[in-house]
Amino acid sequence: MRLVSAGLTDVGCVRKHNEDSMRMEPELGLFVVADGLGGHAAGEVASQIVVDRVTQFVQQTIEKDRTWPLEYDVTLNYDGNRLKVALLLSDQAIVEDIRKNPERETMGSTVVACLIQGSRATLAHVGDSRAYILDPEGIRQITKDHSWVAEQVTHGILTPAEARVHPFRNVITQALGNGGELDVSVQEFELQKMDRLLLCSDGLSGMVTDSEIWSITMAEKSLENSVSLLIAKARENGGEDNITAVLIGFSSDEDGPSV
Ligand code: CA
């Protein structure tokens, strides 16, 4: 099986700047989507710091003999630790940038990052950028948003449908760069041959329903076409926020690195 991927980011129909950033590094098996917060050209700085720092750390830790910069979490495998530390270092990098550039004090970023080795996927996230797995049977969201409405859904106070339209739907409970304690969510799973893994910012998941995402993605053989159509659908539905989608799958043909 060969890893194939496609990704696009789009400013949407309302915002002046695109504060989302994405990075696809198939040779590393690394895919990252970050959604910057803070406005005034600060959000895009924050999300760019995240994708750069995460990529840099994953690159630096291909070999296991590197001195570990932060606490090693024995409950996670090596890739889980790579991603967790990469996110914590991104958080520190944003805080450090704010210290040098106080005018950016409100900036921060969400992130969802995935490392794929063979069929094994390791996923880490902070905030409400999401990962979904799609297969011919359906779509399932595999990240749980760090958001106020997600907490209300967990406690049975809101239904998922109510959460989708709630006025506080954009309130996240943690972000990189906010200077507080971070609880990075990390998970590992096996990808099946027919699976497609979607990483996205809330400009996609907030504008396009899960069932629309599923039908658009599964109708297309080409991942490039799928991401273009997902972005187009988010714009058609209003495009109220920046939109980023990265799709990852397996192919039996030659266009992609061997896994
Ligand atoms: Ca957003």
Short mmCIF file of C-alpha atoms and ligand atoms in Angstrom, two decimals:
data_model
loop_
_atom_site.label_atom_id
_atom_site.label_comp_id
_atom_site.label_asym_id
_atom_site.label_seq_id
_atom_site.Cartn_x
_atom_site.Cartn_y
_atom_site.Cartn_z
CA MET A 1 0.00 0.00 0.00
CA ARG A 2 1.21 3.48 -0.81
CA LEU A 3 0.34 6.58 1.15
CA VAL A 4 -1.39 9.27 -0.89
CA SER A 5 -2.53 12.68 0.28
CA ALA A 6 -3.98 15.97 -0.84
CA GLY A 7 -4.68 19.19 1.00
CA LEU A 8 -5.97 22.71 0.45
CA THR A 9 -6.46 25.78 2.54
CA ASP A 10 -8.78 28.64 1.60
CA VAL A 11 -9.58 32.02 3.09
CA GLY A 12 -13.34 31.40 2.78
CA CYS A 13 -15.94 33.98 1.78
CA VAL A 14 -15.96 36.37 4.76
CA ARG A 15 -12.50 36.73 6.34
CA LYS A 16 -9.77 38.94 4.88
CA HIS A 17 -6.86 36.74 6.01
CA ASN A 18 -6.29 33.03 6.07
CA GLU A 19 -5.16 32.23 9.62
CA ASP A 20 -5.09 28.45 8.98
CA SER A 21 -1.85 26.68 8.10
CA MET A 22 -1.26 23.16 6.90
CA ARG A 23 1.74 20.96 6.21
CA MET A 24 1.96 17.69 4.35
CA GLU A 25 5.23 15.74 4.63
CA PRO A 26 4.48 12.30 3.14
CA GLU A 27 8.14 11.25 3.42
CA LEU A 28 7.88 11.71 7.18
CA GLY A 29 4.31 10.37 7.28
CA LEU A 30 3.40 13.71 8.87
CA PHE A 31 0.28 15.80 8.26
CA VAL A 32 -0.65 18.91 10.24
CA VAL A 33 -3.54 21.38 10.25
CA ALA A 34 -3.40 24.43 12.54
CA ASP A 35 -6.06 27.11 12.97
CA GLY A 36 -4.64 30.38 14.24
CA LEU A 37 -6.47 32.69 16.61
CA GLY A 38 -5.90 36.30 17.43
CA GLY A 39 -6.58 38.33 14.30
CA HIS A 40 -4.51 41.36 13.20
CA ALA A 41 -2.09 39.13 11.28
CA ALA A 42 -1.26 37.30 14.53
CA GLY A 43 -3.33 34.16 13.99
CA GLU A 44 -1.48 33.28 10.83
CA VAL A 45 1.83 33.75 12.60
CA ALA A 46 0.73 31.37 15.37
CA SER A 47 -0.50 28.62 13.05
CA GLN A 48 2.66 28.93 10.93
CA ILE A 49 4.84 28.58 14.03
CA VAL A 50 2.92 25.40 14.88
CA VAL A 51 3.28 23.65 11.53
CA ASP A 52 6.97 24.66 11.31
CA ARG A 53 7.85 23.58 14.86
CA VAL A 54 5.94 20.29 14.66
CA THR A 55 7.62 19.41 11.35
CA GLN A 56 11.03 20.36 12.69
CA PHE A 57 10.70 18.19 15.79
CA VAL A 58 9.35 15.19 13.89
CA GLN A 59 12.27 15.55 11.46
CA GLN A 60 14.76 15.73 14.33
CA THR A 61 13.40 12.58 15.99
CA ILE A 62 13.43 10.13 13.09
CA GLU A 63 16.30 8.42 14.93
CA LYS A 64 15.43 7.37 18.47
CA ASP A 65 18.78 8.23 20.03
CA ARG A 66 18.05 11.93 20.45
CA THR A 67 18.11 13.44 23.92
CA TRP A 68 14.48 13.92 24.90
CA PRO A 69 13.65 17.60 25.55
CA LEU A 70 10.63 17.12 27.80
CA GLU A 71 9.18 14.39 30.00
CA TYR A 72 8.74 11.04 28.18
CA ASP A 73 5.17 9.74 28.59
CA VAL A 74 5.48 5.97 29.20
CA THR A 75 1.77 5.47 28.42
CA LEU A 76 2.44 6.45 24.78
CA ASN A 77 4.53 4.85 22.06
CA TYR A 78 7.47 6.65 20.48
CA ASP A 79 5.40 8.42 17.80
CA GLY A 80 2.86 9.46 20.44
CA ASN A 81 5.67 11.08 22.39
CA ARG A 82 7.06 12.71 19.25
CA LEU A 83 3.72 14.37 18.51
CA LYS A 84 2.93 15.27 22.09
CA VAL A 85 6.31 16.95 22.59
CA ALA A 86 6.09 18.58 19.14
CA LEU A 87 2.81 20.22 20.22
CA LEU A 88 4.20 21.28 23.60
CA LEU A 89 7.24 22.81 21.88
CA SER A 90 4.94 24.65 19.46
CA ASP A 91 3.08 26.02 22.45
CA GLN A 92 6.36 27.24 23.96
CA ALA A 93 7.42 28.73 20.61
CA ILE A 94 4.23 30.81 20.40
CA VAL A 95 4.64 31.99 24.00
CA GLU A 96 8.24 32.92 23.23
CA ASP A 97 7.20 34.81 20.07
CA ILE A 98 4.61 36.76 22.07
CA ARG A 99 7.29 37.66 24.64
CA LYS A 100 9.33 39.25 21.82
CA ASN A 101 6.29 40.75 20.04
CA PRO A 102 3.81 41.85 22.73
CA GLU A 103 1.47 43.24 20.07
CA ARG A 104 0.63 39.61 19.26
CA GLU A 105 -0.37 38.77 22.84
CA THR A 106 -3.81 37.45 21.87
CA MET A 107 -2.51 34.93 19.36
CA GLY A 108 -2.82 31.18 19.71
CA SER A 109 -3.57 28.16 17.60
CA THR A 110 -5.42 24.89 17.55
CA VAL A 111 -3.75 21.89 15.92
CA VAL A 112 -4.45 18.39 14.70
CA ALA A 113 -1.40 16.38 13.66
CA CYS A 114 -1.02 12.85 12.39
CA LEU A 115 2.03 10.61 11.99
CA ILE A 116 1.57 7.54 9.79
CA GLN A 117 4.05 4.66 9.69
CA GLY A 118 2.78 1.76 7.60
CA SER A 119 -0.86 1.31 8.54
CA ARG A 120 -0.28 2.66 12.06
CA ALA A 121 -1.54 6.18 12.69
CA THR A 122 -0.77 8.33 15.71
CA LEU A 123 -2.87 11.44 16.15
CA ALA A 124 -2.58 14.40 18.50
CA HIS A 125 -4.74 17.48 18.84
CA VAL A 126 -5.44 20.60 20.86
CA GLY A 127 -8.60 22.66 20.32
CA ASP A 128 -11.35 22.07 17.78
CA SER A 129 -9.44 21.13 14.63
CA ARG A 130 -10.66 17.65 13.83
CA ALA A 131 -9.80 14.26 12.41
CA TYR A 132 -12.34 11.97 10.81
CA ILE A 133 -12.09 8.48 9.38
CA LEU A 134 -14.22 7.80 6.31
CA ASP A 135 -14.79 4.42 4.75
CA PRO A 136 -17.48 2.95 2.50
CA GLU A 137 -19.63 2.34 5.61
CA GLY A 138 -19.64 5.89 6.94
CA ILE A 139 -17.80 8.71 8.68
CA ARG A 140 -16.67 8.99 12.28
CA GLN A 141 -15.08 11.90 14.08
CA ILE A 142 -12.14 10.50 16.01
CA THR A 143 -11.04 13.64 17.85
CA LYS A 144 -13.09 15.10 20.65
CA ASP A 145 -13.10 18.90 20.42
CA HIS A 146 -11.60 20.78 23.34
CA SER A 147 -14.55 23.16 23.29
CA TRP A 148 -17.27 24.42 25.56
CA VAL A 149 -20.07 22.91 23.47
CA ALA A 150 -18.31 19.50 23.30
CA GLU A 151 -18.20 19.47 27.11
CA GLN A 152 -21.93 20.25 27.25
CA VAL A 153 -22.60 17.36 24.85
CA THR A 154 -20.48 15.01 27.00
CA HIS A 155 -22.54 15.98 30.06
CA GLY A 156 -25.81 15.52 28.19
CA ILE A 157 -26.71 19.21 28.45
CA LEU A 158 -26.64 19.85 24.69
CA THR A 159 -27.30 17.48 21.80
CA PRO A 160 -24.74 17.40 18.96
CA ALA A 161 -27.31 19.18 16.75
CA GLU A 162 -27.77 21.94 19.35
CA ALA A 163 -23.98 22.24 19.76
CA ARG A 164 -23.58 22.84 16.01
CA VAL A 165 -25.64 26.04 16.07
CA HIS A 166 -24.96 27.20 19.64
CA PRO A 167 -23.74 30.83 19.97
CA PHE A 168 -20.73 29.54 21.96
CA ARG A 169 -19.83 26.89 19.36
CA ASN A 170 -16.49 28.58 18.64
CA VAL A 171 -15.38 28.77 22.28
CA ILE A 172 -12.44 26.41 22.73
CA THR A 173 -11.23 25.26 26.14
CA GLN A 174 -7.55 25.07 25.27
CA ALA A 175 -5.20 26.34 22.58
CA LEU A 176 -1.48 26.43 21.94
CA GLY A 177 0.18 29.67 23.02
CA ASN A 178 -2.22 30.66 25.78
CA GLY A 179 0.41 30.16 28.47
CA GLY A 180 -1.64 27.72 30.54
CA GLU A 181 -1.27 24.02 31.27
CA LEU A 182 -1.96 21.90 28.18
CA ASP A 183 -3.65 18.54 27.99
CA VAL A 184 -2.67 17.19 24.56
CA SER A 185 -4.97 14.39 23.37
CA VAL A 186 -3.04 11.54 21.72
CA GLN A 187 -4.42 8.36 20.20
CA GLU A 188 -3.19 5.51 18.06
CA PHE A 189 -5.11 3.37 15.62
CA GLU A 190 -4.72 1.12 12.60
CA LEU A 191 -5.77 2.45 9.21
CA GLN A 192 -7.49 0.02 6.86
CA LYS A 193 -6.80 -0.07 3.14
CA MET A 194 -10.12 1.60 2.24
CA ASP A 195 -9.95 4.28 4.94
CA ARG A 196 -9.54 7.95 4.27
CA LEU A 197 -8.30 10.11 7.08
CA LEU A 198 -9.44 13.73 7.04
CA LEU A 199 -7.78 16.49 9.05
CA CYS A 200 -9.64 19.80 8.98
CA SER A 201 -10.17 23.16 10.61
CA ASP A 202 -13.58 24.17 11.94
CA GLY A 203 -14.12 26.25 8.79
CA LEU A 204 -14.88 22.92 7.11
CA SER A 205 -16.55 20.96 9.92
CA GLY A 206 -18.63 23.99 10.96
CA MET A 207 -19.94 24.67 7.45
CA VAL A 208 -20.33 21.17 5.97
CA THR A 209 -22.19 18.39 7.78
CA ASP A 210 -20.52 15.05 8.44
CA SER A 211 -22.83 13.31 5.98
CA GLU A 212 -22.03 15.88 3.26
CA ILE A 213 -18.30 15.42 3.95
CA TRP A 214 -18.75 11.66 3.64
CA SER A 215 -20.72 11.68 0.40
CA ILE A 216 -18.42 14.23 -1.30
CA THR A 217 -15.28 12.34 -0.29
CA MET A 218 -16.49 8.85 -1.15
CA ALA A 219 -17.88 9.88 -4.55
CA GLU A 220 -14.40 10.82 -5.79
CA LYS A 221 -11.52 8.52 -6.53
CA SER A 222 -8.97 11.33 -6.52
CA LEU A 223 -8.11 12.90 -3.18
CA GLU A 224 -7.29 16.17 -4.98
CA ASN A 225 -10.81 16.33 -6.37
CA SER A 226 -12.28 15.47 -2.98
CA VAL A 227 -10.49 18.27 -1.13
CA SER A 228 -11.38 20.79 -3.85
CA LEU A 229 -15.03 19.80 -3.63
CA LEU A 230 -15.00 19.92 0.18
CA ILE A 231 -13.62 23.48 0.11
CA ALA A 232 -16.16 24.44 -2.58
CA LYS A 233 -19.01 23.04 -0.46
CA ALA A 234 -17.87 24.97 2.62
CA ARG A 235 -17.81 28.15 0.53
CA GLU A 236 -21.20 27.36 -1.00
CA ASN A 237 -22.61 26.91 2.53
CA GLY A 238 -21.37 30.38 3.53
CA GLY A 239 -17.58 30.07 3.95
CA GLU A 240 -17.78 32.01 7.21
CA ASP A 241 -14.31 30.99 8.34
CA ASN A 242 -10.98 29.91 6.83
CA ILE A 243 -11.25 26.39 5.45
CA THR A 244 -8.55 23.71 5.49
CA ALA A 245 -8.84 20.06 4.54
CA VAL A 246 -6.13 17.39 4.29
CA LEU A 247 -7.08 13.93 3.06
CA ILE A 248 -4.85 10.89 3.45
CA GLY A 249 -5.42 7.43 2.04
CA PHE A 250 -3.75 4.41 0.49
CA SER A 251 -3.32 3.61 -3.16
CA SER A 252 -1.96 0.58 -4.94
CA ASP A 253 -0.49 2.64 -7.80
CA GLU A 254 2.91 4.32 -8.02
CA ASP A 255 2.16 7.95 -7.18
CA GLY A 256 3.40 8.26 -3.63
CA PRO A 257 6.08 7.11 -1.23
CA SER A 258 6.10 3.47 -0.22
CA VAL A 259 4.80 2.70 3.25
CA CA B 1 -11.27 28.59 12.40
#
